[in-house]
Short mmCIF file of C-alpha atoms in Angstrom, two decimals:
data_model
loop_
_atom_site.label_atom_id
_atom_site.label_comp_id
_atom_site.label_asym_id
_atom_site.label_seq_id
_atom_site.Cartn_x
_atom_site.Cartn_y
_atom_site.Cartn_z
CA UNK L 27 24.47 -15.22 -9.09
CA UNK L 28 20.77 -14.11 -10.08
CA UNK L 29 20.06 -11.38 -13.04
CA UNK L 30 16.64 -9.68 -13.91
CA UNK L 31 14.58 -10.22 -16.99
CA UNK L 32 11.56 -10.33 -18.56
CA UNK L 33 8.88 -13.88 -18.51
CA UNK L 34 7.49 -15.04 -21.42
CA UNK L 35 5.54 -18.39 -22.32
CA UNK L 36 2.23 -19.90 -21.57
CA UNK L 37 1.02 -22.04 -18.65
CA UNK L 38 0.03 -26.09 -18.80
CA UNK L 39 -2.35 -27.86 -16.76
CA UNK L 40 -1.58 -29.66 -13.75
CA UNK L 41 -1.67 -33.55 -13.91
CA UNK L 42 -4.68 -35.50 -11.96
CA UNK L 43 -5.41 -38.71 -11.41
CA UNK L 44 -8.60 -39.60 -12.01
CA UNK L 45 -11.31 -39.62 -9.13
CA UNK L 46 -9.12 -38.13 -6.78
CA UNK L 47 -9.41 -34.68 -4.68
CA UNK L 48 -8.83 -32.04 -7.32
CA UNK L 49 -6.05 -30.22 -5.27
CA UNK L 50 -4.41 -33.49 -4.60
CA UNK L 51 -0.60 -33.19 -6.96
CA UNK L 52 0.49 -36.13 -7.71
CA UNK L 53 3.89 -37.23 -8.88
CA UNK L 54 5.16 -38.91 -12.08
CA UNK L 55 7.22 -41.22 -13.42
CA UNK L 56 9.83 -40.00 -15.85
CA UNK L 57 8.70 -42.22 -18.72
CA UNK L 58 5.75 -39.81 -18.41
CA UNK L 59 7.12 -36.25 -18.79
CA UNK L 60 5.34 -34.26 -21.33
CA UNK L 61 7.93 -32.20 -23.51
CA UNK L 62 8.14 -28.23 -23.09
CA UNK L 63 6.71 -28.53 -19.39
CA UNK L 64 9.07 -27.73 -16.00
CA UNK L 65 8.52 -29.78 -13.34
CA UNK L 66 10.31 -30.19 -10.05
CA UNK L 67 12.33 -33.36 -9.51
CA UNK L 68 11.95 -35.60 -5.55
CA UNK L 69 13.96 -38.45 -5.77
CA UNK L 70 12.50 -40.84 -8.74
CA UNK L 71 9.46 -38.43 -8.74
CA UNK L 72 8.16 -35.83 -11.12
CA UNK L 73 5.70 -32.76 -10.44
CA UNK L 74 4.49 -30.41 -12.85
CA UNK L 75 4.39 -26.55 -11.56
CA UNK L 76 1.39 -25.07 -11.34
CA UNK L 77 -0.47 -22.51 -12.92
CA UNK L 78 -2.94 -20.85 -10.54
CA UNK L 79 -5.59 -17.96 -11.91
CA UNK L 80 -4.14 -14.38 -12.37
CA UNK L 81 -4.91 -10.95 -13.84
CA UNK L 82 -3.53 -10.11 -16.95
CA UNK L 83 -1.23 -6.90 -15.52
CA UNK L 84 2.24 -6.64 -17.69
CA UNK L 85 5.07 -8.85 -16.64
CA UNK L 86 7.12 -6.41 -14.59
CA UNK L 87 4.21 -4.51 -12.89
CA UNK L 88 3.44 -4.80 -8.84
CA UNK L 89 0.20 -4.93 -10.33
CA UNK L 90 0.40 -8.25 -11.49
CA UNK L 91 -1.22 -10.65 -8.98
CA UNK L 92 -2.14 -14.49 -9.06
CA UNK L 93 -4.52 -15.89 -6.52
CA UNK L 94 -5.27 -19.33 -4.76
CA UNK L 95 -7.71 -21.22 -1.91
CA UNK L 96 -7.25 -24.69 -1.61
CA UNK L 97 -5.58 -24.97 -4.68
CA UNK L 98 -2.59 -23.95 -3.54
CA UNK L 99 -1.84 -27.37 -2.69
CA UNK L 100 -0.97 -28.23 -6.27
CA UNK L 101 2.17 -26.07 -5.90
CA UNK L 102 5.41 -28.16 -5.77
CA UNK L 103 8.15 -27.72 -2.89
CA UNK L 104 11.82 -27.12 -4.58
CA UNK L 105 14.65 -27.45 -1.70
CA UNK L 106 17.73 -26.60 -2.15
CA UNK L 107 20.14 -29.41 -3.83
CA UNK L 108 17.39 -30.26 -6.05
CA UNK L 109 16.33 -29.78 -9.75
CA UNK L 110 13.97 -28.32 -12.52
CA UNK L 111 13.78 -30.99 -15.07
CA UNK L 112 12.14 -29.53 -18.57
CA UNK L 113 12.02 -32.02 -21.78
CA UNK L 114 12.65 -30.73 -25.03
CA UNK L 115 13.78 -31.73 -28.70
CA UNK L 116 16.47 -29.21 -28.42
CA UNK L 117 19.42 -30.06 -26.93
CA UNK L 118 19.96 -26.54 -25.10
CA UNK L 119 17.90 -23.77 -23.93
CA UNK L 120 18.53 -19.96 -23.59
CA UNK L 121 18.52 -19.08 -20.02
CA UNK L 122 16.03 -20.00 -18.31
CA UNK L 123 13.87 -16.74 -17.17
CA UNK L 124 11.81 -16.59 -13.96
CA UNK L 125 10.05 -14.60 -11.59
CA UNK L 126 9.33 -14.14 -7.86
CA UNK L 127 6.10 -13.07 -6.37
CA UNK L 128 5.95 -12.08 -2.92
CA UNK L 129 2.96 -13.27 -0.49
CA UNK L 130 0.56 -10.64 0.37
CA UNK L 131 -1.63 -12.80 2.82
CA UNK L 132 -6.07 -13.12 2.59
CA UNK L 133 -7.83 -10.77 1.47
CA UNK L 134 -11.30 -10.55 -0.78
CA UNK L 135 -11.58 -11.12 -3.70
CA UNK L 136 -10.47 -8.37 -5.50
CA UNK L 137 -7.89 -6.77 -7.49
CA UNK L 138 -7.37 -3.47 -9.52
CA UNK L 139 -9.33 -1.67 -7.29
CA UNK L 140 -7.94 2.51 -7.05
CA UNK L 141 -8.99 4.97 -4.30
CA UNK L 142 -11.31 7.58 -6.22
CA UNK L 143 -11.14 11.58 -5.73
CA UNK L 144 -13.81 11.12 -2.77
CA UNK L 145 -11.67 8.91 -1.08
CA UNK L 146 -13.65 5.85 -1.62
CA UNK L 147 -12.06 2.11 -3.22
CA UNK L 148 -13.96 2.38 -6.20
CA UNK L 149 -13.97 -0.92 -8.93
CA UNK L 150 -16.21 -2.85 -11.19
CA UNK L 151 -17.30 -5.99 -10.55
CA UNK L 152 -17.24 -7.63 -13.39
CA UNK L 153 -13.62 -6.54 -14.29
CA UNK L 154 -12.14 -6.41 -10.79
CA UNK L 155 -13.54 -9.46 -8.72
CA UNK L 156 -12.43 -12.76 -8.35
CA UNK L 157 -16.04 -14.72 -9.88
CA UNK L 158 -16.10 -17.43 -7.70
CA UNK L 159 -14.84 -15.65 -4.43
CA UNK L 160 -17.31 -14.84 -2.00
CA UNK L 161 -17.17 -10.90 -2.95
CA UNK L 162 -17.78 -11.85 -6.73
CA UNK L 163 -20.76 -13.97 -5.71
CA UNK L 164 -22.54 -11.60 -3.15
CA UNK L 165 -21.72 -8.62 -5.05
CA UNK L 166 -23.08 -9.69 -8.48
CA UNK L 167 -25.96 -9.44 -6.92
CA UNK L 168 -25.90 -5.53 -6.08
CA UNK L 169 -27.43 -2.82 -7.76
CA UNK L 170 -24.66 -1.97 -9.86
CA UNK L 171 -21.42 -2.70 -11.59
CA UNK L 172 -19.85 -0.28 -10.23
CA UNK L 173 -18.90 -0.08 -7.03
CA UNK L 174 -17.50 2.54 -4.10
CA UNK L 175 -16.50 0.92 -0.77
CA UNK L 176 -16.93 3.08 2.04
CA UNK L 177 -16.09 1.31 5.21
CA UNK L 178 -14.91 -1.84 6.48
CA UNK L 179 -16.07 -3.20 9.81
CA UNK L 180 -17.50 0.47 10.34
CA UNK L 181 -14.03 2.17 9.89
CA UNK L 182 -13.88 4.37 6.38
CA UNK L 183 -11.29 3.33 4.23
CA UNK L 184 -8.39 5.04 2.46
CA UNK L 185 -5.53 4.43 0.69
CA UNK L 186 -4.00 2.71 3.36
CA UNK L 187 -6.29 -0.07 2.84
CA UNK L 188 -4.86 -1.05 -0.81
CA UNK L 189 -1.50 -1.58 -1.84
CA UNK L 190 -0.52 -0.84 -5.59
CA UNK L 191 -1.97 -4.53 -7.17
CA UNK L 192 -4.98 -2.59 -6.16
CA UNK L 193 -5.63 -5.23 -3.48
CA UNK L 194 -6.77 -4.73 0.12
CA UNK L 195 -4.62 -5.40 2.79
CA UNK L 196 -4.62 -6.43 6.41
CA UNK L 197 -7.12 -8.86 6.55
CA UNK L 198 -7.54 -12.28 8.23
CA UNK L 199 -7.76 -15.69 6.49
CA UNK L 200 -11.97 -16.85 6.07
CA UNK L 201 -12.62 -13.84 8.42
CA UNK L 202 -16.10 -12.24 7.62
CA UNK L 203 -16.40 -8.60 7.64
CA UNK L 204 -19.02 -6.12 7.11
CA UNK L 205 -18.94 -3.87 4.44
CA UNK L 206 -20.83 -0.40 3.21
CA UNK L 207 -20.82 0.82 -0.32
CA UNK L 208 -22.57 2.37 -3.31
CA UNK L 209 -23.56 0.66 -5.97
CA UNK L 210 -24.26 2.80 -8.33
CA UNK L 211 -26.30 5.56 -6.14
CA UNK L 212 -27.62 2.80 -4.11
CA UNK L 213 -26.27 2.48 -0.67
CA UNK L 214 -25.89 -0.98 0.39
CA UNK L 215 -24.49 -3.04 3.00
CA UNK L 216 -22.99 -6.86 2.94
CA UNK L 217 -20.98 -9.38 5.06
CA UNK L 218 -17.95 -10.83 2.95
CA UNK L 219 -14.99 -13.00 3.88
CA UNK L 220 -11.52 -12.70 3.01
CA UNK L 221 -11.08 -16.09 1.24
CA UNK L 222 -8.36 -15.68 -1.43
CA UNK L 223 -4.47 -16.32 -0.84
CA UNK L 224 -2.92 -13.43 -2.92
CA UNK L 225 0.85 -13.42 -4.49
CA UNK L 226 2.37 -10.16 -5.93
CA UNK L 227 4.79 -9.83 -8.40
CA UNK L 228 8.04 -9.14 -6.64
CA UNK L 229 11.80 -9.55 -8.14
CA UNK L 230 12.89 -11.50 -11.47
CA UNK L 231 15.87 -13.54 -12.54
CA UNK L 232 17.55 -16.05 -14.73
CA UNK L 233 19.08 -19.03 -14.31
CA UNK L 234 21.92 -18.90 -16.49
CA UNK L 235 22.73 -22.83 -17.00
CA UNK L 236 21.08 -26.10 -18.10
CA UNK L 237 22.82 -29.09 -17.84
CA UNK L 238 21.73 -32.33 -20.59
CA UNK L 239 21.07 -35.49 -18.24
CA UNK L 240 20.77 -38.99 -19.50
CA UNK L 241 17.15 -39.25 -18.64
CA UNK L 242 15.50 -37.41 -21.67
CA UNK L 243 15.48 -33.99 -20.11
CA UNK L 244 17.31 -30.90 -18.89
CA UNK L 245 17.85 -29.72 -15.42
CA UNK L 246 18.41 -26.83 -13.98
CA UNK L 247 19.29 -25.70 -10.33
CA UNK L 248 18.43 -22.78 -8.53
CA UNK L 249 22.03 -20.69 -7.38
CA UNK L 250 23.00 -20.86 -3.62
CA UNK L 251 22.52 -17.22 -2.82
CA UNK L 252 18.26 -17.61 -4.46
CA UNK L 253 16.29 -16.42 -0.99
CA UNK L 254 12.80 -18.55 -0.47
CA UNK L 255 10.35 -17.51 -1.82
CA UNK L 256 7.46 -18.47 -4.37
CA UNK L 257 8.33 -18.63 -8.29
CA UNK L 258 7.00 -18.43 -11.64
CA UNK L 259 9.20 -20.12 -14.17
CA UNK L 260 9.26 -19.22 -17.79
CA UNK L 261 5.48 -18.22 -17.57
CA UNK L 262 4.73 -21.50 -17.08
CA UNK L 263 3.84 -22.18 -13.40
CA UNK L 264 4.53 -21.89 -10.10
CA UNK L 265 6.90 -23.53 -7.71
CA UNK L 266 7.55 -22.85 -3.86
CA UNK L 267 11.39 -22.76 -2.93
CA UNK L 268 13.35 -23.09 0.64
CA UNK L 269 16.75 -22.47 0.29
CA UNK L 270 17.47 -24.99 2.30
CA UNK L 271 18.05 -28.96 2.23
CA UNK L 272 14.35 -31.17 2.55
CA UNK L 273 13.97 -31.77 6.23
CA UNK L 274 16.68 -29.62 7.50
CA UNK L 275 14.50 -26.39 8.63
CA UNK L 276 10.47 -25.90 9.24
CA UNK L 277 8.79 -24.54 5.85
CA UNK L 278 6.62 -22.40 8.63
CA UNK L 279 9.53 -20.39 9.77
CA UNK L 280 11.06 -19.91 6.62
CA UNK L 281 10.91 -16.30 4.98
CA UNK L 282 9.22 -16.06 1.32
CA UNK L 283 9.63 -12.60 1.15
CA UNK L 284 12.88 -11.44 2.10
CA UNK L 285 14.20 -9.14 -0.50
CA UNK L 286 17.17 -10.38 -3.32
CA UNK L 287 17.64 -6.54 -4.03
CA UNK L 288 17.56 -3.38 -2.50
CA UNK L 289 15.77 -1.42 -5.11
CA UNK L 290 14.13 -1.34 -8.25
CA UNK L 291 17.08 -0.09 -10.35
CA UNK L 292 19.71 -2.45 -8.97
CA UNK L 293 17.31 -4.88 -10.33
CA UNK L 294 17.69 -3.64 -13.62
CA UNK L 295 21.02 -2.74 -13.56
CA UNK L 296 22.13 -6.41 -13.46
CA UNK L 297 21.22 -7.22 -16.50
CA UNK L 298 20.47 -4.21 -18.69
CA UNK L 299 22.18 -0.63 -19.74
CA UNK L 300 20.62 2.23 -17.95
CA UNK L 301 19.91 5.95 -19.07
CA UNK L 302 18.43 8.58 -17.53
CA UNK L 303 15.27 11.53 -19.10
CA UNK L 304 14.76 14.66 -17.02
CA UNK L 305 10.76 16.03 -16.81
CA UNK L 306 11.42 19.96 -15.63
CA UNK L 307 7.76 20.14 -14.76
CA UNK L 308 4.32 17.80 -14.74
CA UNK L 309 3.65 16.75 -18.47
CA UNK L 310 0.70 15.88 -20.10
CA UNK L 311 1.05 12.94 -22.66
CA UNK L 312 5.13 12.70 -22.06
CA UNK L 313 6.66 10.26 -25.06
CA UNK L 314 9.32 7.89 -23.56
CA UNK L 315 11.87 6.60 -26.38
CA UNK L 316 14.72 4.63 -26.60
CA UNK L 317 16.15 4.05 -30.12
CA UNK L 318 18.97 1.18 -30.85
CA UNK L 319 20.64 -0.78 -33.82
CA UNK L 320 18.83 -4.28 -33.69
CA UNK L 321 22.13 -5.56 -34.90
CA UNK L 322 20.24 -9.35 -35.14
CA UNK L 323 18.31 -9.44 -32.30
CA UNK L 324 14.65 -9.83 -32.84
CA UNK L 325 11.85 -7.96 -31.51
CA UNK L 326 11.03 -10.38 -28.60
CA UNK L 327 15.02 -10.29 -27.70
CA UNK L 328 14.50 -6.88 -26.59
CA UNK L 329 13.48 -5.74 -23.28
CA UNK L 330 12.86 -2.09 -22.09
CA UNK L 331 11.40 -0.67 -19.36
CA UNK L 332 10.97 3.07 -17.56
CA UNK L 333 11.25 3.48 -14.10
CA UNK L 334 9.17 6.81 -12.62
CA UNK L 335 10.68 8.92 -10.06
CA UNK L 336 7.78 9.43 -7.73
CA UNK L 337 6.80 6.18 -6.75
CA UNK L 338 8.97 3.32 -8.58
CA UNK L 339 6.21 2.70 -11.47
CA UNK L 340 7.65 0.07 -13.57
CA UNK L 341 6.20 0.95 -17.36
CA UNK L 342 7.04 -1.42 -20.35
CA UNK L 343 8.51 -0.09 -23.22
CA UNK L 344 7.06 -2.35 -26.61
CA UNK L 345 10.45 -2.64 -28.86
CA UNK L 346 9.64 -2.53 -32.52
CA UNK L 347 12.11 -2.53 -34.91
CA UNK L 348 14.67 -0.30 -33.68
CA UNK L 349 12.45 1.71 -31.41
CA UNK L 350 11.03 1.39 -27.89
CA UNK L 351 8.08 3.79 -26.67
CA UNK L 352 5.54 4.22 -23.89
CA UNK L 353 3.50 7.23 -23.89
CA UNK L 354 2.35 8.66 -19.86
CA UNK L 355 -0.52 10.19 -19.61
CA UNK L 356 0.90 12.65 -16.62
CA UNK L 357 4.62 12.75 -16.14
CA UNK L 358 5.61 14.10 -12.94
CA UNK L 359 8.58 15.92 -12.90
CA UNK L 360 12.17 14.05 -12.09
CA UNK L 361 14.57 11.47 -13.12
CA UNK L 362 13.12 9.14 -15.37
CA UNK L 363 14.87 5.56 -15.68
CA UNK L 364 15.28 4.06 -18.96
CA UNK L 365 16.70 0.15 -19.01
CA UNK L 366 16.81 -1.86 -22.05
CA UNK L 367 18.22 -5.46 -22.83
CA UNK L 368 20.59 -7.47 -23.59
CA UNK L 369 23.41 -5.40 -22.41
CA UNK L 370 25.83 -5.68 -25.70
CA UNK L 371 23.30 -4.30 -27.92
CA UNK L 372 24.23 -0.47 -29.39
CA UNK L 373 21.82 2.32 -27.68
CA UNK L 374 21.12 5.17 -30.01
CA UNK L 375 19.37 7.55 -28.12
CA UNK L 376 17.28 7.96 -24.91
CA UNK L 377 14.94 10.82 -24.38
CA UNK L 378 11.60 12.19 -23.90
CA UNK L 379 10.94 12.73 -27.83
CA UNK L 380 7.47 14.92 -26.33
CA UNK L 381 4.53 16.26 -24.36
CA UNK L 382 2.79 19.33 -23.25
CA UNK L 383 2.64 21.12 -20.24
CA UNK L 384 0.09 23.44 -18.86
CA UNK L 385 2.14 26.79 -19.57
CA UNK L 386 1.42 25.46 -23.34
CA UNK L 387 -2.15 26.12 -23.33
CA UNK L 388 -5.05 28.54 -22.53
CA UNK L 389 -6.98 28.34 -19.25
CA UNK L 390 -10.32 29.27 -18.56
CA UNK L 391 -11.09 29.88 -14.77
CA UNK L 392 -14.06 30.32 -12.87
CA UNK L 393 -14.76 30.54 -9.09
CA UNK L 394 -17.95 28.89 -8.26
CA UNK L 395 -19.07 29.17 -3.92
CA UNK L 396 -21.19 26.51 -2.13
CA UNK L 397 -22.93 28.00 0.64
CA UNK L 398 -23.72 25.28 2.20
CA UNK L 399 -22.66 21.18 1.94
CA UNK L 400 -24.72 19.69 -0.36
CA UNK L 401 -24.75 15.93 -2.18
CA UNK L 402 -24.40 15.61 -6.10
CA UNK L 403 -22.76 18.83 -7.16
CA UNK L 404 -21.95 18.63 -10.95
CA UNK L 405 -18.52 21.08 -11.98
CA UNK L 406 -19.09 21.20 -15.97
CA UNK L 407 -18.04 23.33 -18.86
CA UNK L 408 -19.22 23.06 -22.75
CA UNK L 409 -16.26 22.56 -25.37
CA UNK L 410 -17.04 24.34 -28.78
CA UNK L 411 -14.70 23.29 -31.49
CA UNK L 412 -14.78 20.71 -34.70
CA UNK L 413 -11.82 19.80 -35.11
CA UNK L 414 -10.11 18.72 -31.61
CA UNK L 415 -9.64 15.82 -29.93
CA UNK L 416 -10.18 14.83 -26.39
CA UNK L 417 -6.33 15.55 -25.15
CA UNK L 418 -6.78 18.58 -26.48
CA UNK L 419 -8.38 19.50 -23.74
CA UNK L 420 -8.44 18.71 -19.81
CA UNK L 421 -9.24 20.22 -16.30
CA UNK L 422 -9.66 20.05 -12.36
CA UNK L 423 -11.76 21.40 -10.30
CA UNK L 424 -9.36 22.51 -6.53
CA UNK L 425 -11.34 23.13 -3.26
CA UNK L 426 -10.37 25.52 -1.22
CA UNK L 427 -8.43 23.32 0.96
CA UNK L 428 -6.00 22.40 -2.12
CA UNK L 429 -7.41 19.10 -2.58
CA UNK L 430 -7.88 18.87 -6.90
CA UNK L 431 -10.00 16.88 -8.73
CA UNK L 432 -9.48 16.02 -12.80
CA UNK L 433 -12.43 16.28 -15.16
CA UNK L 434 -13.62 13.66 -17.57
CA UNK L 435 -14.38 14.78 -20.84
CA UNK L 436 -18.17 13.56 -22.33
CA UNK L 437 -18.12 12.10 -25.41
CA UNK L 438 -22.30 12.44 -25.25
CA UNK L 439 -22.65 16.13 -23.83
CA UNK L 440 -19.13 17.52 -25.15
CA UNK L 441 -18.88 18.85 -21.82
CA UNK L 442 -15.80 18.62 -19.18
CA UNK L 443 -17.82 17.09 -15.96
CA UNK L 444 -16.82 16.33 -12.53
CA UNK L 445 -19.53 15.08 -10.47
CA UNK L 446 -18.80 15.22 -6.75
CA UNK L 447 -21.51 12.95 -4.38
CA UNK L 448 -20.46 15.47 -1.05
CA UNK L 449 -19.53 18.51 -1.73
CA UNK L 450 -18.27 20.71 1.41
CA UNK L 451 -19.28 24.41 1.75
CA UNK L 452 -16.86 26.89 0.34
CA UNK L 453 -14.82 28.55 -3.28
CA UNK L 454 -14.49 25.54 -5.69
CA UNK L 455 -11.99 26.73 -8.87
CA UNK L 456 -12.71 25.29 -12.03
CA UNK L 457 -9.65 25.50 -14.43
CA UNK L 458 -10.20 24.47 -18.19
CA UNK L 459 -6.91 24.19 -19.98
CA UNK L 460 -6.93 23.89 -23.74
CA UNK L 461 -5.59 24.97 -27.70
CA UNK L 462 -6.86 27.88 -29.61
CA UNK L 463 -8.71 25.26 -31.79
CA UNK L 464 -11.16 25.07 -28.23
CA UNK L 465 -13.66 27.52 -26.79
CA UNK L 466 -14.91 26.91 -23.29
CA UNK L 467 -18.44 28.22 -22.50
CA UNK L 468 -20.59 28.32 -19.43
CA UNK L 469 -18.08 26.94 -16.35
CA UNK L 470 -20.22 26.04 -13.95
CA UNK L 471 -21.32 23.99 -10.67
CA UNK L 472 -25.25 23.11 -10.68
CA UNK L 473 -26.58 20.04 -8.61
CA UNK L 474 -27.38 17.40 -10.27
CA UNK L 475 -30.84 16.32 -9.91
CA UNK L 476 -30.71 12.90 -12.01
CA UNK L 477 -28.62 11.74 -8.16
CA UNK L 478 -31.63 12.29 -5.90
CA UNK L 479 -32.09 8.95 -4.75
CA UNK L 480 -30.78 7.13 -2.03
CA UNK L 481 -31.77 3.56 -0.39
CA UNK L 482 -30.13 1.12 1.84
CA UNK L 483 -30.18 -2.31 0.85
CA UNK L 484 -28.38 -5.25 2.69
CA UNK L 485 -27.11 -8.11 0.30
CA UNK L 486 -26.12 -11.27 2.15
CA UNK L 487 -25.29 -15.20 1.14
#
């Protein structure tokens, strides 16, 4: 039977021979294992997992993503019957921890990307694209870092068009589409293609068992009930497994993403103790703590996590000595999840230790009325105060529709600012909430004349 955990470790290189196709794998000979590497065993043949290039997301986010093209082909097949063979001067191993990432399909190259408050996929280029994808090469060339997709293939996009790694979704392998975007203020235009093979983490496990061989190295198996599916092993690389025997079943029909578990907490709950924090209302910088008797475990035995009610968040909780936190910048209100691991180990408390809410503070409100649509429309107020600090103070600007928009506090201006590029006709509410340290002054919505330019550029290969 499988059981969650955490991954930890680093990756290794691949092995080449020399002169050869750089995606080529190519198998070795046991005499030339390398110690404190997995590899997956073929008959008298060796081959190292692979590593491919990822973000650097936390270990149990969706958000963590790796990404291939023709180096995928360095990934080795595992079938079922079959073994991970890992050399070592120790004679036994804890159990051995891995992960499964499910496959997402093409898309660009892209990751991290967020839908912004206009409703536009909104990223940086230097932090967010894949370098040598063909987005990261066509648009380092635009007018800005930052960038705000508007439409793809001439249909607007919206949040349907990413999926939480901050990826898009639904596109065609090598297919070239047309894009529109700012960069910047500049409106500009490009053809990309969807050229990178994206894997999402999915569910994790261990593999409870290693057995000593007469060979110079361990091996482990994978259990009976392990679904296909495409694996990260101890940090280290990747491997692709059928759970079935080598030649008994096409690879094309088998299914790498059919789920192990139902839900995120039955995950958990295999492996960890469980406890539960209720948020009565939304709360503004909401402590999450678990506190335990370390009772010899170290600070990398420990594992905790915290679940969020609204949409499954998976948040890591850093353990150090005797205490495990993770601070939320908004908690919504619900039933929080607290796990922590191993499962023997004596749980002190569980609670939101905590946080502010907006009935704790003073709001300012002012009613500002477009008469007509209008581009650029900057929703500001000055903060007077010496001795505050920037969560001391926060607010949103609501249409009259309900739609809300949060305002970003200027360390330059020591204003709160929201700058909206379209701003519909109609009663815009601008609520400042604060301490009685803060005085809010002069809550207003004035266009912003610094945005007055506009020019359509097309950037192509």
């Amino acid at each position: 039977m499988l059981s969650i955990i955490s991954i930890t470790g680093c990756g290794h290189k691949a092995i080449f021979k020399e002169k050869t196709d750089p995606n080529e794998i190519v198998p070795i000979d046991v005499k030339d294992i390398e110690p404190d590497m997995y590899y997956i065993k073929n008959g008298t043949k060796f081959y190292v997992v692979y590593q491919p290039k990822g973000n650097s997301a936390s270990q149990y986010s969706p958000e963590s993503v790796y990404w291939m093209q023709k180096d995928e082909s360095l990934m080795p097949d595992y079938y079922r019957g079959e073994i991970i063979a890992y050399a070592s001067e120790n004679s036994s191993l804890k159990p051995l921890q891995i992960q499964r990432y499910k496959y997402n399909g093409y898309s660009f190259g892209l990751y991290g990307a967020e839908i912004d408050d206009d409703g536009y996929i909104s990223f940086s280029v230097k932090k967010n694209t894949i370098e040598d994808s063909d987005m990261g090469k066509i648009l380092s060339r635009a007018k800005s870092d930052t960038i705000r997709l508007v439409s793809i293939d001439d249909k607007p996009v919206t949040k349907k068009n990413l999926n939480n790694a901050g990826c898009i979704t639904g596109l065609k392998k090598n297919k070239e589409y047309h894009l529109t975007f700012y960069a910047g203020t500049y409106y500009q235009t490009a053809t990309i293609k969807a050229d990178e093979k994206f894997l999402q983490y999915y569910e994790a496990y261990v593999i409870e068992k290693a057995e000593n061989t007469k060979n110079g190295y361990l091996k482990f198996s994978m259990p009976d009930d392990a679904k296909s599916g495409y694996y990260m092993i101890e940090g280290a690389g990747f491997f692709k497994y059928y759970n079935f025997k080598r030649g008994e079943k096409s690879e094309a029909k088998a299914d790498m993403n059919d789920a192990f578990y139902t839900s995120q907490n039955e995950q958990f709950a295999q492996y960890s103790q469980q406890y539960f924090a209720l948020v009565s209302e939304d709360t503004k910088d909401a402590v999450f703590q678990i506190t335990y008797d370390t009772n010899g475990y170290t600070d990398n035995d420990i594992i905790c996590t915290l679940i969020a009610p609204d949409d499954q968040t998976v948040y890591e909780m850093p353990a150090l000595n005797g205490v495990a936190t993770v601070t939320l910048d908004k908690a919504v209100a619900g039933r929080y999840t607290m796990n922590i691991y191993p499962k023997d180990i004596k749980v002190e408390n569980a609670e939101v230790i905590s946080g502010y809410t907006q009935k704790d503070a003073i709001c300012d409100k002012e009613t500002e009325t477009l008469k007509k649509d209008d581009s650029f429309i900057m929703f500001s107020a000055d903060i007077v105060g010496d001795d505050y600090k920037e969560d001391d103070v926060w607010g949103t600007v609501t249409y009259e529709d309900g739609t809300s928009y949060e305002m970003e506090y200027d360390h330059d201006t020591g204003k709160m600012e929201y700058l909206m590029d379209y701003a519909k006709k109609g009663k815009y509410t601008i609520e400042i909430y604060h301490y009685e340290n803060i005085a809010i002054q002069n809550i207003r919505a004035k266009k912003d004349e610094s945005h007055t330019s506009h020019e359509v550029i097309n950037i192509e290969e």
